[in-house]
mmCIF file of N, CA and C in Angstrom:
data_model
loop_
_atom_site.group_PDB
_atom_site.id
_atom_site.type_symbol
_atom_site.label_atom_id
_atom_site.label_comp_id
_atom_site.label_asym_id
_atom_site.label_seq_id
_atom_site.Cartn_x
_atom_site.Cartn_y
_atom_site.Cartn_z
ATOM 1 N N UNK W 1 -11.003 15.617 146.597
ATOM 2 C CA UNK W 1 -11.114 16.133 145.249
ATOM 3 C C UNK W 1 -10.126 15.388 144.363
ATOM 4 N N UNK W 2 -10.529 15.032 143.166
ATOM 5 C CA UNK W 2 -9.680 14.327 142.221
ATOM 6 C C UNK W 2 -8.691 15.299 141.601
ATOM 7 N N UNK W 3 -7.424 15.196 141.975
ATOM 8 C CA UNK W 3 -6.398 16.135 141.523
ATOM 9 C C UNK W 3 -6.125 16.030 140.034
ATOM 10 N N UNK W 4 -6.403 14.903 139.399
ATOM 11 C CA UNK W 4 -6.122 14.744 137.977
ATOM 12 C C UNK W 4 -6.883 15.731 137.113
ATOM 13 N N UNK W 5 -7.997 16.249 137.581
ATOM 14 C CA UNK W 5 -8.756 17.193 136.775
ATOM 15 C C UNK W 5 -8.017 18.509 136.589
ATOM 16 N N UNK W 6 -6.992 18.769 137.379
ATOM 17 C CA UNK W 6 -6.250 20.014 137.295
ATOM 18 C C UNK W 6 -4.987 19.913 136.444
ATOM 19 N N UNK W 7 -4.616 18.725 136.004
ATOM 20 C CA UNK W 7 -3.347 18.525 135.297
ATOM 21 C C UNK W 7 -3.188 19.479 134.116
ATOM 22 N N UNK W 8 -4.223 19.715 133.353
ATOM 23 C CA UNK W 8 -4.125 20.594 132.188
ATOM 24 C C UNK W 8 -4.111 22.076 132.577
ATOM 25 N N UNK W 9 -4.358 22.388 133.825
ATOM 26 C CA UNK W 9 -4.426 23.780 134.268
ATOM 27 C C UNK W 9 -3.197 24.222 135.050
ATOM 28 N N UNK W 10 -2.201 23.338 135.144
ATOM 29 C CA UNK W 10 -0.981 23.703 135.841
ATOM 30 C C UNK W 10 -0.095 24.546 134.939
ATOM 31 N N UNK W 11 0.619 25.509 135.506
ATOM 32 C CA UNK W 11 1.553 26.284 134.697
ATOM 33 C C UNK W 11 2.609 25.349 134.115
ATOM 34 N N UNK W 12 3.094 25.649 132.922
ATOM 35 C CA UNK W 12 4.120 24.809 132.317
ATOM 36 C C UNK W 12 5.487 25.270 132.784
ATOM 37 N N UNK W 13 6.341 24.315 133.111
ATOM 38 C CA UNK W 13 7.683 24.599 133.611
ATOM 39 C C UNK W 13 8.698 23.925 132.707
ATOM 40 N N UNK W 14 9.885 24.517 132.614
ATOM 41 C CA UNK W 14 10.923 23.990 131.731
ATOM 42 C C UNK W 14 11.585 22.735 132.266
ATOM 43 N N UNK W 15 11.980 22.755 133.525
ATOM 44 C CA UNK W 15 12.755 21.630 134.049
ATOM 45 C C UNK W 15 12.172 21.141 135.361
ATOM 46 N N UNK W 16 11.101 20.423 135.271
ATOM 47 C CA UNK W 16 10.431 19.910 136.457
ATOM 48 C C UNK W 16 11.139 18.631 136.888
ATOM 49 N N UNK W 17 11.661 18.620 138.100
ATOM 50 C CA UNK W 17 12.316 17.420 138.601
ATOM 51 C C UNK W 17 11.528 16.768 139.724
ATOM 52 N N UNK W 18 10.695 17.524 140.378
ATOM 53 C CA UNK W 18 9.883 16.984 141.466
ATOM 54 C C UNK W 18 8.576 17.756 141.531
ATOM 55 N N UNK W 19 7.484 17.106 141.211
ATOM 56 C CA UNK W 19 6.173 17.735 141.290
ATOM 57 C C UNK W 19 5.232 16.797 142.011
ATOM 58 N N UNK W 20 4.410 17.334 142.856
ATOM 59 C CA UNK W 20 3.476 16.469 143.562
ATOM 60 C C UNK W 20 2.299 17.253 144.105
ATOM 61 N N UNK W 21 1.191 16.556 144.242
ATOM 62 C CA UNK W 21 0.046 17.119 144.929
ATOM 63 C C UNK W 21 0.346 17.048 146.407
ATOM 64 N N UNK W 22 -0.011 18.069 147.105
ATOM 65 C CA UNK W 22 0.303 18.156 148.521
ATOM 66 C C UNK W 22 -0.684 17.355 149.342
ATOM 67 N N UNK W 23 -0.161 16.488 150.157
ATOM 68 C CA UNK W 23 -0.989 15.752 151.109
ATOM 69 C C UNK W 23 -0.537 16.167 152.499
ATOM 70 N N UNK W 24 -1.315 16.995 153.119
ATOM 71 C CA UNK W 24 -0.902 17.571 154.382
ATOM 72 C C UNK W 24 -1.532 16.909 155.583
ATOM 73 N N UNK W 25 -1.365 17.593 156.686
ATOM 74 C CA UNK W 25 -1.960 17.172 157.942
ATOM 75 C C UNK W 25 -2.976 18.236 158.357
ATOM 76 N N UNK W 26 -3.526 18.112 159.520
ATOM 77 C CA UNK W 26 -4.553 19.049 159.979
ATOM 78 C C UNK W 26 -4.046 20.492 159.958
ATOM 79 N N UNK W 27 -2.833 20.714 160.445
ATOM 80 C CA UNK W 27 -2.292 22.072 160.521
ATOM 81 C C UNK W 27 -2.077 22.675 159.128
ATOM 82 N N UNK W 28 -1.465 21.919 158.222
ATOM 83 C CA UNK W 28 -1.212 22.459 156.887
ATOM 84 C C UNK W 28 -2.506 22.578 156.085
ATOM 85 N N UNK W 29 -3.425 21.642 156.264
ATOM 86 C CA UNK W 29 -4.725 21.751 155.591
ATOM 87 C C UNK W 29 -5.462 23.011 156.054
ATOM 88 N N UNK W 30 -5.346 23.336 157.334
ATOM 89 C CA UNK W 30 -5.962 24.552 157.861
ATOM 90 C C UNK W 30 -5.338 25.793 157.216
ATOM 91 N N UNK W 31 -4.001 25.786 157.041
ATOM 92 C CA UNK W 31 -3.335 26.927 156.408
ATOM 93 C C UNK W 31 -3.775 27.095 154.953
ATOM 94 N N UNK W 32 -3.937 25.987 154.244
ATOM 95 C CA UNK W 32 -4.410 26.049 152.859
ATOM 96 C C UNK W 32 -5.830 26.620 152.826
ATOM 97 N N UNK W 33 -6.671 26.205 153.759
ATOM 98 C CA UNK W 33 -8.033 26.740 153.841
ATOM 99 C C UNK W 33 -8.033 28.237 154.140
ATOM 100 N N UNK W 34 -7.139 28.668 155.018
ATOM 101 C CA UNK W 34 -7.030 30.094 155.339
ATOM 102 C C UNK W 34 -6.586 30.871 154.106
ATOM 103 N N UNK W 35 -5.589 30.355 153.387
ATOM 104 C CA UNK W 35 -5.113 31.010 152.158
ATOM 105 C C UNK W 35 -6.252 31.123 151.151
ATOM 106 N N UNK W 36 -7.001 30.047 150.983
ATOM 107 C CA UNK W 36 -8.135 30.059 150.055
ATOM 108 C C UNK W 36 -9.168 31.101 150.477
ATOM 109 N N UNK W 37 -9.414 31.199 151.769
ATOM 110 C CA UNK W 37 -10.367 32.188 152.279
ATOM 111 C C UNK W 37 -9.932 33.613 152.002
ATOM 112 N N UNK W 38 -8.633 33.901 152.205
ATOM 113 C CA UNK W 38 -8.120 35.241 151.922
ATOM 114 C C UNK W 38 -8.418 35.644 150.484
ATOM 115 N N UNK W 39 -8.193 34.721 149.562
ATOM 116 C CA UNK W 39 -8.355 35.017 148.143
ATOM 117 C C UNK W 39 -9.835 35.047 147.744
ATOM 118 N N UNK W 40 -10.570 34.011 148.101
ATOM 119 C CA UNK W 40 -11.955 33.863 147.625
ATOM 120 C C UNK W 40 -12.862 34.992 148.094
ATOM 121 N N UNK W 41 -12.636 35.500 149.297
ATOM 122 C CA UNK W 41 -13.552 36.535 149.794
ATOM 123 C C UNK W 41 -13.369 37.865 149.071
ATOM 124 N N UNK W 42 -12.260 38.031 148.345
ATOM 125 C CA UNK W 42 -12.033 39.293 147.641
ATOM 126 C C UNK W 42 -12.626 39.343 146.241
ATOM 127 N N UNK W 43 -12.957 38.194 145.676
ATOM 128 C CA UNK W 43 -13.530 38.183 144.331
ATOM 129 C C UNK W 43 -15.033 38.437 144.449
ATOM 130 N N UNK W 44 -15.444 39.643 144.127
ATOM 131 C CA UNK W 44 -16.824 40.080 144.350
ATOM 132 C C UNK W 44 -17.738 39.805 143.164
ATOM 133 N N UNK W 45 -17.649 38.637 142.631
ATOM 134 C CA UNK W 45 -18.528 38.217 141.545
ATOM 135 C C UNK W 45 -18.659 36.705 141.629
ATOM 136 N N UNK W 46 -19.581 36.128 140.886
ATOM 137 C CA UNK W 46 -19.675 34.674 140.924
ATOM 138 C C UNK W 46 -18.493 34.094 140.160
ATOM 139 N N UNK W 47 -17.974 32.986 140.647
ATOM 140 C CA UNK W 47 -16.810 32.364 140.034
ATOM 141 C C UNK W 47 -16.893 30.856 140.196
ATOM 142 N N UNK W 48 -16.197 30.158 139.316
ATOM 143 C CA UNK W 48 -16.139 28.702 139.375
ATOM 144 C C UNK W 48 -14.822 28.237 139.996
ATOM 145 N N UNK W 49 -13.701 28.789 139.547
ATOM 146 C CA UNK W 49 -12.394 28.360 140.065
ATOM 147 C C UNK W 49 -11.443 29.551 140.135
ATOM 148 N N UNK W 50 -10.623 29.549 141.177
ATOM 149 C CA UNK W 50 -9.554 30.532 141.352
ATOM 150 C C UNK W 50 -8.240 29.765 141.395
ATOM 151 N N UNK W 51 -7.196 30.342 140.770
ATOM 152 C CA UNK W 51 -5.873 29.715 140.766
ATOM 153 C C UNK W 51 -4.844 30.735 141.256
ATOM 154 N N UNK W 52 -4.173 30.397 142.343
ATOM 155 C CA UNK W 52 -3.077 31.202 142.877
ATOM 156 C C UNK W 52 -1.780 30.459 142.571
ATOM 157 N N UNK W 53 -0.862 31.115 141.861
ATOM 158 C CA UNK W 53 0.422 30.517 141.525
ATOM 159 C C UNK W 53 1.509 31.308 142.246
ATOM 160 N N UNK W 54 2.323 30.615 143.042
ATOM 161 C CA UNK W 54 3.429 31.231 143.763
ATOM 162 C C UNK W 54 4.742 30.710 143.189
ATOM 163 N N UNK W 55 5.689 31.622 142.952
ATOM 164 C CA UNK W 55 7.013 31.255 142.453
ATOM 165 C C UNK W 55 8.059 31.661 143.482
ATOM 166 N N UNK W 56 9.073 30.818 143.615
ATOM 167 C CA UNK W 56 10.170 31.083 144.548
ATOM 168 C C UNK W 56 11.479 30.885 143.805
ATOM 169 N N UNK W 57 12.353 31.899 143.874
ATOM 170 C CA UNK W 57 13.651 31.832 143.220
ATOM 171 C C UNK W 57 14.716 32.196 144.248
ATOM 172 N N UNK W 58 15.759 31.378 144.327
ATOM 173 C CA UNK W 58 16.897 31.668 145.200
ATOM 174 C C UNK W 58 18.096 32.021 144.338
ATOM 175 N N UNK W 59 18.793 33.105 144.709
ATOM 176 C CA UNK W 59 19.975 33.486 143.940
ATOM 177 C C UNK W 59 21.227 32.843 144.530
ATOM 178 N N UNK W 60 22.369 33.109 143.926
ATOM 179 C CA UNK W 60 23.625 32.479 144.334
ATOM 180 C C UNK W 60 24.075 32.903 145.733
ATOM 181 N N UNK W 61 23.533 34.003 146.237
ATOM 182 C CA UNK W 61 23.868 34.476 147.582
ATOM 183 C C UNK W 61 22.905 33.953 148.639
ATOM 184 N N UNK W 62 21.956 33.130 148.228
ATOM 185 C CA UNK W 62 20.995 32.559 149.159
ATOM 186 C C UNK W 62 19.776 33.420 149.432
ATOM 187 N N UNK W 63 19.640 34.523 148.708
ATOM 188 C CA UNK W 63 18.468 35.381 148.873
ATOM 189 C C UNK W 63 17.299 34.779 148.106
ATOM 190 N N UNK W 64 16.120 34.881 148.687
ATOM 191 C CA UNK W 64 14.920 34.306 148.092
ATOM 192 C C UNK W 64 13.973 35.410 147.640
ATOM 193 N N UNK W 65 13.448 35.265 146.425
ATOM 194 C CA UNK W 65 12.432 36.179 145.901
ATOM 195 C C UNK W 65 11.151 35.383 145.676
ATOM 196 N N UNK W 66 10.030 35.964 146.063
ATOM 197 C CA UNK W 66 8.723 35.334 145.888
ATOM 198 C C UNK W 66 7.855 36.215 145.003
ATOM 199 N N UNK W 67 7.045 35.573 144.169
ATOM 200 C CA UNK W 67 6.074 36.304 143.356
ATOM 201 C C UNK W 67 4.823 35.454 143.221
ATOM 202 N N UNK W 68 3.718 36.110 142.915
ATOM 203 C CA UNK W 68 2.451 35.397 142.753
ATOM 204 C C UNK W 68 1.711 35.905 141.525
ATOM 205 N N UNK W 69 0.854 35.053 141.013
ATOM 206 C CA UNK W 69 -0.118 35.480 140.012
ATOM 207 C C UNK W 69 -1.450 34.864 140.410
ATOM 208 N N UNK W 70 -2.504 35.558 140.082
ATOM 209 C CA UNK W 70 -3.825 35.152 140.504
ATOM 210 C C UNK W 70 -4.766 35.244 139.311
ATOM 211 N N UNK W 71 -5.576 34.202 139.121
ATOM 212 C CA UNK W 71 -6.535 34.206 138.015
ATOM 213 C C UNK W 71 -7.788 33.457 138.443
ATOM 214 N N UNK W 72 -8.867 33.670 137.698
ATOM 215 C CA UNK W 72 -10.129 33.010 138.020
ATOM 216 C C UNK W 72 -10.842 32.603 136.736
ATOM 217 N N UNK W 73 -11.730 31.635 136.873
ATOM 218 C CA UNK W 73 -12.646 31.217 135.813
ATOM 219 C C UNK W 73 -14.053 31.534 136.310
ATOM 220 N N UNK W 74 -14.819 32.270 135.530
ATOM 221 C CA UNK W 74 -16.183 32.596 135.939
ATOM 222 C C UNK W 74 -17.080 31.362 135.872
ATOM 223 N N UNK W 75 -16.861 30.518 134.860
ATOM 224 C CA UNK W 75 -17.623 29.280 134.702
ATOM 225 C C UNK W 75 -16.658 28.150 134.363
ATOM 226 N N UNK W 76 -17.135 26.931 134.416
ATOM 227 C CA UNK W 76 -16.284 25.782 134.114
ATOM 228 C C UNK W 76 -15.797 25.809 132.665
ATOM 229 N N UNK W 77 -16.539 26.415 131.764
ATOM 230 C CA UNK W 77 -16.166 26.476 130.356
ATOM 231 C C UNK W 77 -15.316 27.699 130.023
ATOM 232 N N UNK W 78 -15.115 28.564 130.966
ATOM 233 C CA UNK W 78 -14.403 29.820 130.763
ATOM 234 C C UNK W 78 -12.888 29.610 130.760
ATOM 235 N N UNK W 79 -12.147 30.596 130.245
ATOM 236 C CA UNK W 79 -10.690 30.643 130.363
ATOM 237 C C UNK W 79 -10.351 31.400 131.648
ATOM 238 N N UNK W 80 -9.085 31.302 132.063
ATOM 239 C CA UNK W 80 -8.647 32.050 133.238
ATOM 240 C C UNK W 80 -8.482 33.524 132.886
ATOM 241 N N UNK W 81 -8.868 34.389 133.838
ATOM 242 C CA UNK W 81 -8.715 35.837 133.717
ATOM 243 C C UNK W 81 -7.862 36.308 134.888
ATOM 244 N N UNK W 82 -6.849 37.123 134.623
ATOM 245 C CA UNK W 82 -5.975 37.640 135.688
ATOM 246 C C UNK W 82 -6.704 38.671 136.522
ATOM 247 N N UNK W 83 -6.341 38.732 137.777
ATOM 248 C CA UNK W 83 -6.849 39.765 138.665
ATOM 249 C C UNK W 83 -5.892 39.917 139.832
ATOM 250 N N UNK W 84 -6.069 40.963 140.598
ATOM 251 C CA UNK W 84 -5.194 41.257 141.730
ATOM 252 C C UNK W 84 -6.042 41.340 142.998
ATOM 253 N N UNK W 85 -5.559 40.682 144.036
ATOM 254 C CA UNK W 85 -6.255 40.717 145.323
ATOM 255 C C UNK W 85 -5.358 41.380 146.355
ATOM 256 N N UNK W 86 -5.950 42.184 147.203
ATOM 257 C CA UNK W 86 -5.176 42.854 148.243
ATOM 258 C C UNK W 86 -4.575 41.861 149.235
ATOM 259 N N UNK W 87 -5.277 40.761 149.472
ATOM 260 C CA UNK W 87 -4.827 39.789 150.467
ATOM 261 C C UNK W 87 -3.968 38.679 149.868
ATOM 262 N N UNK W 88 -3.437 38.895 148.693
ATOM 263 C CA UNK W 88 -2.593 37.906 148.032
ATOM 264 C C UNK W 88 -1.330 37.606 148.863
ATOM 265 N N UNK W 89 -0.783 38.623 149.510
ATOM 266 C CA UNK W 89 0.425 38.412 150.322
ATOM 267 C C UNK W 89 0.135 37.518 151.527
ATOM 268 N N UNK W 90 -1.021 37.682 152.146
ATOM 269 C CA UNK W 90 -1.372 36.806 153.263
ATOM 270 C C UNK W 90 -1.546 35.370 152.794
ATOM 271 N N UNK W 91 -2.151 35.186 151.629
ATOM 272 C CA UNK W 91 -2.300 33.841 151.079
ATOM 273 C C UNK W 91 -0.933 33.240 150.767
ATOM 274 N N UNK W 92 -0.033 34.032 150.165
ATOM 275 C CA UNK W 92 1.311 33.549 149.863
ATOM 276 C C UNK W 92 2.064 33.195 151.147
ATOM 277 N N UNK W 93 1.860 33.953 152.189
ATOM 278 C CA UNK W 93 2.486 33.651 153.473
ATOM 279 C C UNK W 93 2.038 32.292 153.990
ATOM 280 N N UNK W 94 0.762 31.972 153.848
ATOM 281 C CA UNK W 94 0.258 30.649 154.247
ATOM 282 C C UNK W 94 0.914 29.553 153.414
ATOM 283 N N UNK W 95 1.038 29.780 152.105
ATOM 284 C CA UNK W 95 1.665 28.796 151.220
ATOM 285 C C UNK W 95 3.116 28.555 151.621
ATOM 286 N N UNK W 96 3.866 29.625 151.881
ATOM 287 C CA UNK W 96 5.270 29.447 152.254
ATOM 288 C C UNK W 96 5.401 28.729 153.597
ATOM 289 N N UNK W 97 4.458 28.947 154.497
ATOM 290 C CA UNK W 97 4.481 28.242 155.779
ATOM 291 C C UNK W 97 4.206 26.752 155.579
ATOM 292 N N UNK W 98 3.259 26.423 154.705
ATOM 293 C CA UNK W 98 2.948 25.025 154.419
ATOM 294 C C UNK W 98 4.167 24.310 153.837
ATOM 295 N N UNK W 99 4.921 25.015 152.978
ATOM 296 C CA UNK W 99 6.065 24.395 152.302
ATOM 297 C C UNK W 99 7.389 24.630 153.019
ATOM 298 N N UNK W 100 7.325 25.106 154.238
ATOM 299 C CA UNK W 100 8.528 25.334 155.047
ATOM 300 C C UNK W 100 9.336 24.038 155.121
ATOM 301 N N UNK W 101 10.629 24.141 154.817
ATOM 302 C CA UNK W 101 11.498 22.966 154.861
ATOM 303 C C UNK W 101 11.554 22.199 153.546
ATOM 304 N N UNK W 102 10.671 22.536 152.603
ATOM 305 C CA UNK W 102 10.699 21.908 151.281
ATOM 306 C C UNK W 102 11.510 22.789 150.329
ATOM 307 N N UNK W 103 12.185 22.169 149.380
ATOM 308 C CA UNK W 103 12.924 22.897 148.361
ATOM 309 C C UNK W 103 11.998 23.092 147.164
ATOM 310 N N UNK W 104 11.158 24.108 147.224
ATOM 311 C CA UNK W 104 10.127 24.312 146.208
ATOM 312 C C UNK W 104 10.440 25.524 145.364
ATOM 313 N N UNK W 105 9.924 25.516 144.127
ATOM 314 C CA UNK W 105 10.078 26.673 143.248
ATOM 315 C C UNK W 105 8.736 27.164 142.718
ATOM 316 N N UNK W 106 7.707 26.326 142.752
ATOM 317 C CA UNK W 106 6.396 26.710 142.262
ATOM 318 C C UNK W 106 5.326 25.989 143.066
ATOM 319 N N UNK W 107 4.298 26.721 143.443
ATOM 320 C CA UNK W 107 3.163 26.132 144.160
ATOM 321 C C UNK W 107 1.892 26.690 143.549
ATOM 322 N N UNK W 108 0.886 25.829 143.413
ATOM 323 C CA UNK W 108 -0.377 26.238 142.807
ATOM 324 C C UNK W 108 -1.516 25.808 143.726
ATOM 325 N N UNK W 109 -2.350 26.774 144.074
ATOM 326 C CA UNK W 109 -3.534 26.512 144.886
ATOM 327 C C UNK W 109 -4.766 26.725 144.003
ATOM 328 N N UNK W 110 -5.581 25.675 143.875
ATOM 329 C CA UNK W 110 -6.845 25.754 143.150
ATOM 330 C C UNK W 110 -7.977 25.820 144.169
ATOM 331 N N UNK W 111 -8.874 26.763 143.981
ATOM 332 C CA UNK W 111 -10.056 26.879 144.816
ATOM 333 C C UNK W 111 -11.249 26.731 143.868
ATOM 334 N N UNK W 112 -12.004 25.673 144.022
ATOM 335 C CA UNK W 112 -13.138 25.422 143.142
ATOM 336 C C UNK W 112 -14.423 25.536 143.951
ATOM 337 N N UNK W 113 -15.322 26.350 143.447
ATOM 338 C CA UNK W 113 -16.588 26.597 144.142
ATOM 339 C C UNK W 113 -17.636 25.625 143.635
ATOM 340 N N UNK W 114 -18.265 24.860 144.424
ATOM 341 C CA UNK W 114 -18.188 24.758 145.884
ATOM 342 C C UNK W 114 -17.384 23.552 146.341
ATOM 343 N N UNK W 115 -16.544 22.965 145.486
ATOM 344 C CA UNK W 115 -15.906 21.683 145.766
ATOM 345 C C UNK W 115 -14.760 21.730 146.754
ATOM 346 N N UNK W 116 -14.057 22.836 146.879
ATOM 347 C CA UNK W 116 -12.955 22.906 147.824
ATOM 348 C C UNK W 116 -11.647 23.286 147.170
ATOM 349 N N UNK W 117 -10.542 22.805 147.757
ATOM 350 C CA UNK W 117 -9.214 23.213 147.311
ATOM 351 C C UNK W 117 -8.368 22.011 146.906
ATOM 352 N N UNK W 118 -7.369 22.297 146.069
ATOM 353 C CA UNK W 118 -6.322 21.339 145.724
ATOM 354 C C UNK W 118 -5.022 22.135 145.701
ATOM 355 N N UNK W 119 -3.930 21.535 146.153
ATOM 356 C CA UNK W 119 -2.658 22.238 146.275
ATOM 357 C C UNK W 119 -1.553 21.394 145.667
ATOM 358 N N UNK W 120 -0.747 22.005 144.816
ATOM 359 C CA UNK W 120 0.288 21.339 144.053
ATOM 360 C C UNK W 120 1.584 22.124 144.222
ATOM 361 N N UNK W 121 2.726 21.413 144.293
ATOM 362 C CA UNK W 121 3.996 22.131 144.361
ATOM 363 C C UNK W 121 5.071 21.403 143.568
ATOM 364 N N UNK W 122 6.065 22.188 143.117
ATOM 365 C CA UNK W 122 7.170 21.673 142.314
ATOM 366 C C UNK W 122 8.491 22.154 142.906
ATOM 367 N N UNK W 123 9.522 21.382 142.728
ATOM 368 C CA UNK W 123 10.860 21.749 143.137
ATOM 369 C C UNK W 123 11.834 21.157 142.157
ATOM 370 N N UNK W 124 13.084 21.351 142.302
ATOM 371 C CA UNK W 124 13.731 22.170 143.329
ATOM 372 C C UNK W 124 13.813 23.633 142.924
ATOM 373 N N UNK W 125 14.258 24.449 143.889
ATOM 374 C CA UNK W 125 14.462 25.858 143.616
ATOM 375 C C UNK W 125 15.633 25.995 142.647
ATOM 376 N N UNK W 126 15.445 26.781 141.600
ATOM 377 C CA UNK W 126 16.522 26.995 140.627
ATOM 378 C C UNK W 126 17.491 28.050 141.129
#
């Protein structure tokens, strides 16, 4: 999938020092597919694209907080609409496993029907 088509759909960040499209291996690609499956099967309507955004913040004591937001586009011409999925935590768990060992602060998973997935991440953790 051509990742450049998603550039305008990435969340805007104040101080991006490292951003890249994720190029994984078989194991990490499988985890991304599992995360996409958790999310996509819960949207009970026709959709064109789903976007899962995960944020990671570390405080001065080394504690990490994670949060997610989830949105979808019904058609290619549509805007994103927020929604909540019960399996969002399982999808976020897959994302954190994929980025294990990376100093990341934001990760975005795009699921486009029927084209597949694209995964983007930014660091460092603030």
